[in-house]
XYZ file of C-alpha atoms in Angstrom:
407
model
C -125.421 16.023 -31.968
C -124.020 19.184 -33.449
C -120.878 20.942 -32.436
C -118.614 23.728 -33.578
C -115.338 25.428 -32.819
C -111.773 24.223 -32.540
C -109.418 23.374 -29.668
C -108.004 26.895 -29.764
C -111.302 28.775 -29.981
C -112.187 30.699 -26.805
C -115.952 30.218 -27.205
C -117.750 27.078 -26.132
C -118.978 24.583 -28.684
C -122.432 25.108 -30.178
C -124.706 22.205 -29.271
C -127.940 21.442 -31.092
C -130.259 18.534 -30.410
C -131.016 16.003 -33.166
C -134.501 17.416 -33.824
C -133.036 20.918 -34.267
C -130.592 19.668 -36.913
C -133.418 17.837 -38.685
C -135.512 21.015 -38.624
C -132.707 22.975 -40.325
C -132.457 20.237 -42.959
C -136.218 20.186 -43.486
C -136.198 23.962 -44.040
C -133.697 23.479 -46.879
C -135.827 20.836 -48.579
C -133.637 17.919 -47.454
C -135.619 14.659 -47.112
C -135.826 13.555 -43.464
C -138.274 11.313 -41.614
C -141.548 13.006 -40.617
C -141.273 13.915 -36.932
C -142.746 15.840 -34.024
C -141.207 17.010 -30.756
C -142.865 16.451 -27.379
C -142.165 17.681 -23.836
C -144.864 15.616 -22.071
C -146.118 12.004 -22.409
C -149.549 13.235 -23.590
C -147.888 15.352 -26.323
C -145.850 12.299 -27.378
C -149.032 10.187 -27.599
C -150.789 12.869 -29.680
C -147.750 13.178 -31.961
C -147.697 9.401 -32.509
C -151.382 9.435 -33.494
C -150.871 12.444 -35.789
C -147.985 10.730 -37.601
C -150.310 7.924 -38.699
C -147.230 5.844 -39.559
C -146.840 2.058 -39.959
C -144.069 2.147 -37.374
C -142.922 4.866 -34.979
C -139.481 5.562 -33.506
C -139.274 7.387 -30.158
C -135.927 9.032 -29.379
C -134.822 10.701 -26.139
C -133.213 14.047 -26.996
C -129.865 14.456 -25.272
C -126.553 15.602 -26.750
C -124.575 12.493 -25.803
C -124.143 9.548 -28.155
C -124.961 5.906 -27.410
C -128.611 6.625 -26.561
C -129.849 3.288 -27.938
C -127.874 1.335 -25.346
C -128.455 3.805 -22.501
C -130.416 3.191 -19.271
C -132.915 5.485 -17.516
C -133.140 5.838 -13.742
C -136.838 4.960 -14.208
C -135.642 1.429 -15.053
C -136.345 1.745 -18.795
C -133.559 0.412 -21.001
C -132.681 2.224 -24.217
C -133.218 5.841 -25.271
C -134.458 4.789 -28.725
C -137.565 2.590 -29.134
C -139.556 1.239 -32.089
C -143.270 0.460 -31.899
C -146.360 0.159 -34.126
C -148.741 1.203 -31.335
C -149.146 4.951 -30.569
C -150.338 4.085 -27.019
C -146.942 2.478 -26.322
C -145.255 5.792 -27.312
C -147.125 7.535 -24.483
C -146.153 4.805 -22.000
C -142.480 4.891 -23.045
C -142.365 8.723 -22.976
C -143.692 8.517 -19.410
C -140.549 6.547 -18.462
C -138.222 8.879 -20.380
C -139.334 12.459 -19.714
C -138.069 13.873 -16.433
C -135.739 10.907 -15.896
C -131.957 10.711 -16.252
C -130.525 8.746 -19.176
C -127.026 7.320 -18.711
C -124.960 6.346 -21.759
C -121.249 5.692 -22.331
C -120.872 9.422 -23.133
C -122.815 11.019 -20.252
C -121.643 11.761 -16.683
C -122.182 8.760 -14.388
C -125.505 10.133 -13.074
C -126.764 10.614 -16.628
C -128.580 13.558 -18.194
C -132.204 14.540 -17.572
C -134.413 14.062 -20.645
C -136.710 17.037 -21.184
C -137.710 16.411 -24.791
C -138.423 13.404 -27.000
C -138.641 13.143 -30.781
C -141.509 11.090 -32.210
C -140.691 10.139 -35.804
C -141.887 7.930 -38.615
C -139.757 4.778 -38.722
C -138.590 3.917 -42.205
C -136.930 0.735 -43.403
C -133.486 1.217 -44.910
C -132.573 -1.134 -47.756
C -129.134 0.421 -48.249
C -126.920 2.837 -46.287
C -124.372 5.271 -47.752
C -122.152 7.990 -46.276
C -122.097 11.594 -47.519
C -120.462 14.759 -46.164
C -119.574 18.275 -47.243
C -116.696 19.870 -45.366
C -114.244 22.729 -45.603
C -110.845 21.476 -46.760
C -107.841 23.793 -46.430
C -105.843 21.885 -49.033
C -108.596 22.618 -51.593
C -109.225 26.192 -50.361
C -112.924 25.495 -50.029
C -115.661 22.889 -49.653
C -115.273 19.254 -50.671
C -117.870 16.486 -51.007
C -116.865 13.133 -49.548
C -118.956 10.016 -50.063
C -118.911 6.250 -49.755
C -121.354 3.459 -50.658
C -120.369 1.958 -47.262
C -122.534 3.993 -44.864
C -123.966 3.474 -41.401
C -120.559 2.678 -39.919
C -117.391 4.431 -38.819
C -116.112 6.225 -41.938
C -112.520 6.205 -40.607
C -112.717 2.413 -40.639
C -113.893 2.422 -44.273
C -111.075 4.819 -45.242
C -108.480 2.607 -43.527
C -109.716 -0.775 -44.817
C -111.181 0.076 -48.238
C -109.851 3.492 -49.349
C -111.074 2.809 -52.895
C -114.647 3.174 -51.562
C -114.094 6.817 -50.555
C -114.982 9.326 -53.279
C -114.220 13.065 -53.291
C -115.434 15.996 -55.385
C -113.952 19.482 -54.961
C -116.639 22.186 -55.097
C -115.897 25.486 -56.813
C -116.943 28.055 -54.194
C -118.119 30.454 -56.937
C -119.962 27.913 -59.098
C -121.384 25.629 -56.402
C -122.226 21.940 -56.898
C -122.649 21.255 -60.636
C -125.235 18.751 -61.939
C -122.585 16.422 -63.330
C -120.733 16.436 -59.972
C -123.901 15.637 -58.003
C -124.875 12.835 -60.428
C -121.344 11.408 -60.380
C -121.297 11.379 -56.561
C -124.773 9.772 -56.492
C -123.541 7.060 -58.868
C -120.408 6.510 -56.747
C -122.664 6.092 -53.722
C -124.416 3.271 -55.623
C -127.724 4.972 -56.437
C -129.146 3.666 -59.723
C -131.908 4.644 -62.155
C -134.351 7.291 -60.859
C -132.709 7.072 -57.409
C -129.508 8.548 -58.869
C -131.311 11.773 -59.850
C -133.095 11.842 -56.456
C -129.810 11.435 -54.570
C -128.153 14.131 -56.732
C -131.014 16.487 -55.838
C -130.495 15.762 -52.097
C -126.754 16.413 -52.479
C -127.445 19.837 -54.008
C -129.934 20.674 -51.259
C -127.413 19.660 -48.605
C -124.902 22.038 -50.193
C -127.529 24.815 -50.102
C -127.931 24.105 -46.359
C -124.131 24.105 -45.923
C -123.958 27.642 -47.353
C -127.154 28.926 -45.761
C -126.132 28.154 -42.147
C -122.385 28.902 -42.556
C -121.454 25.304 -41.817
C -117.912 23.986 -41.753
C -119.249 20.434 -42.075
C -122.523 18.668 -42.866
C -122.178 14.909 -42.366
C -125.013 12.503 -43.208
C -124.526 8.937 -41.986
C -126.510 7.191 -43.228
C -127.865 8.743 -46.383
C -130.228 5.829 -46.939
C -132.374 4.243 -49.595
C -135.800 2.865 -48.595
C -137.542 -0.177 -50.135
C -140.202 2.256 -51.439
C -137.543 4.081 -53.484
C -136.907 7.168 -51.344
C -133.531 8.752 -50.604
C -133.593 9.955 -46.980
C -131.083 11.621 -44.623
C -131.479 9.475 -41.519
C -128.864 11.036 -39.247
C -126.794 14.180 -39.576
C -124.125 16.138 -37.777
C -123.625 19.814 -38.564
C -120.595 21.863 -37.495
C -120.976 25.626 -37.625
C -118.455 28.399 -38.217
C -118.556 30.335 -34.949
C -117.180 33.426 -36.705
C -120.548 33.634 -38.505
C -122.532 33.923 -35.273
C -123.311 37.580 -36.021
C -125.376 36.565 -39.074
C -126.637 33.195 -37.801
C -128.396 34.503 -34.707
C -131.402 32.174 -35.075
C -129.132 29.097 -35.276
C -126.972 30.119 -32.311
C -130.105 30.991 -30.312
C -130.969 27.259 -30.406
C -127.761 26.437 -28.516
C -128.669 23.936 -25.812
C -126.550 24.687 -22.725
C -128.542 22.613 -20.248
C -126.123 19.676 -20.478
C -122.962 21.791 -20.337
C -120.717 21.775 -17.275
C -121.532 24.966 -15.262
C -117.812 25.547 -14.519
C -116.926 25.315 -18.222
C -119.707 27.783 -19.036
C -118.510 30.217 -16.343
C -114.936 29.907 -17.659
C -116.084 30.610 -21.230
C -117.609 33.929 -20.032
C -114.050 35.072 -19.257
C -112.494 33.571 -22.418
C -110.917 30.774 -20.386
C -110.862 27.191 -21.620
C -111.605 24.856 -18.700
C -111.943 21.073 -18.608
C -112.481 19.370 -15.253
C -110.381 16.266 -14.477
C -110.428 13.950 -11.472
C -107.126 14.813 -9.743
C -106.247 17.285 -6.951
C -103.609 19.641 -8.486
C -105.195 22.581 -10.295
C -103.340 23.754 -13.415
C -103.369 27.372 -14.540
C -101.514 27.697 -17.845
C -101.402 29.820 -21.003
C -101.668 27.841 -24.247
C -103.281 24.477 -24.925
C -99.968 22.714 -25.692
C -98.341 23.961 -22.493
C -101.456 23.001 -20.516
C -101.287 19.430 -21.833
C -97.546 19.246 -21.103
C -98.179 20.525 -17.550
C -100.828 17.835 -16.961
C -98.393 15.180 -18.251
C -95.489 16.314 -16.046
C -97.693 16.411 -12.925
C -98.676 12.842 -13.783
C -95.039 11.865 -14.333
C -94.132 12.985 -10.797
C -96.946 10.999 -9.202
C -99.606 13.713 -9.020
C -103.006 13.987 -10.719
C -104.240 17.161 -12.465
C -107.612 18.453 -11.248
C -108.299 20.374 -14.432
C -107.058 21.759 -17.706
C -107.319 25.582 -17.628
C -105.918 27.538 -20.576
C -105.672 31.291 -20.122
C -104.957 32.025 -23.806
C -103.078 35.045 -25.112
C -104.719 38.463 -24.518
C -104.878 38.132 -20.760
C -106.121 40.719 -18.263
C -105.828 40.826 -14.457
C -109.563 40.192 -14.047
C -109.269 36.926 -15.995
C -106.527 35.732 -13.634
C -108.743 36.555 -10.658
C -111.780 34.759 -12.171
C -109.605 31.749 -13.024
C -108.478 31.464 -9.390
C -112.099 31.763 -8.280
C -113.006 28.773 -10.472
C -110.028 26.715 -9.300
C -110.555 27.355 -5.582
C -114.282 26.566 -5.844
C -113.399 22.945 -6.671
C -113.332 20.999 -3.351
C -110.946 18.407 -4.875
C -108.163 20.983 -5.349
C -105.364 20.590 -2.772
C -102.693 22.631 -4.589
C -102.493 25.077 -7.509
C -99.723 25.100 -10.103
C -99.354 28.236 -12.246
C -97.212 27.703 -15.341
C -96.918 30.756 -17.596
C -94.622 31.201 -20.555
C -94.985 34.890 -21.402
C -94.693 35.586 -25.097
C -97.787 37.652 -25.849
C -98.649 37.430 -22.153
C -97.081 39.986 -19.803
C -95.917 38.083 -16.686
C -96.408 41.193 -14.505
C -100.146 41.191 -15.297
C -100.296 37.542 -14.215
C -98.355 38.321 -11.003
C -100.689 41.219 -10.096
C -103.725 39.002 -10.776
C -102.286 36.216 -8.610
C -101.576 38.467 -5.614
C -105.034 40.098 -5.865
C -106.726 36.677 -6.033
C -104.674 35.272 -3.114
C -105.638 38.189 -0.867
C -109.293 38.559 -1.818
C -110.084 34.850 -1.983
C -107.987 34.069 1.111
C -106.247 31.178 -0.636
C -106.075 28.123 1.640
C -104.125 25.675 -0.565
C -100.400 25.667 -1.513
C -99.569 27.726 -4.617
C -96.579 26.979 -6.859
C -95.734 29.531 -9.562
C -93.417 29.191 -12.533
C -93.164 32.310 -14.720
C -90.926 32.788 -17.752
C -90.755 35.335 -20.569
C -91.986 38.909 -21.024
C -91.409 41.155 -17.985
C -90.604 38.147 -15.807
C -88.194 40.019 -13.455
C -90.893 42.569 -12.586
C -93.382 39.710 -12.086
C -91.052 37.872 -9.699
C -90.468 41.103 -7.746
C -94.267 41.570 -7.356
C -94.667 38.028 -6.033
C -91.668 38.250 -3.662
C -92.701 41.636 -2.201
C -96.314 40.520 -1.739
C -95.339 38.589 1.400
C -97.761 35.835 0.358
C -96.894 32.129 0.845
C -96.152 31.515 -2.839
C -93.607 28.841 -3.804
C -91.471 29.916 -6.773
C -90.248 27.332 -9.284
C -87.326 27.565 -11.720
C -88.810 25.457 -14.508
C -91.779 23.219 -15.312
C -90.171 20.071 -13.904
C -89.309 21.858 -10.657
C -92.844 23.302 -10.463
C -94.495 19.896 -10.893
C -92.244 18.309 -8.234
C -93.018 21.122 -5.761
C -96.789 20.946 -6.398
C -96.845 17.166 -5.829
C -94.629 17.536 -2.701
C -96.938 20.264 -1.298
C -99.836 17.794 -1.244
C -97.808 15.007 0.349
C -96.753 17.220 3.282
């Protein structure tokens, strides 16, 4: 799974499937398992025959983790299967493609599998961890590695910090031979494997630069009994500011598993996350949005969503936000909590009154406004004649929103 962006970024995260990440790695000369992609059972069978491998691994391609322990609504257990018989690949693909796979990270109904990856299964005699990431404290990229791979790296860092190795990369010079060899040695590669691992490290750095990544994480970077160094699983994070020059990468973005409401919100530079409560929150700023959700909870209510308006707000965004909130059948009240610094409260007030009239708002609306142009904003709301409940502060607003539902 590949993702990008930060909590504060207005664009949605970039999602690439596993086979797409492997393709990018392959194009940079990074050693990955031989693989094919199939959309039908017959294609999967043909791919398995073409591989001509001792053992084949079939993987359902969805963005969620935990595929190996997932369950299909066809009855098949597990989204990852090993077999030596190509015919079995066709049979398994028949129970995967077109069916929903449910894992601990998917919605409860699962996600429909439209593609499978048919790959050569390789034995791993040893697993290591390797990553390249941007580090602010070093003003550039840093290599991080550990001979303890194939597990949670945070656990390794907490329990055995001496097994975490770092190398700062000079952004102008790139990865030097001695750095790559030293990291390979620290990862436990010996003899000819050390040089092979160092070569893979340099190729991974080339990929890091080529695709404008903020992180390339390989876990595990493995060693096979035949003496190969192979990148078995990778996660790539991209710099979304580089989208203008990474059009081919961003064109691979798989939106089929994204929440339609979140995608609609992103069109209007709104950050939306659906929750399971009944009080809709409309807030500017991620911190304030989280605080609003907490205070609703404190007063016995449950937030229906997290909706962050951000800074450079326009009336149309307010209107579109209300459209999203009112389209959710779970919503029984709306709480608007705006602290106007960059945001002009009067723009919010005009957007609210327009939305209330045009959408014929049917649920109670509680509004707390503070900051820039707040007196004008309150005048607009008062003179609108609309049934809007004003609140003095966040605590008051949360109490009134919860009370409105209990009436």
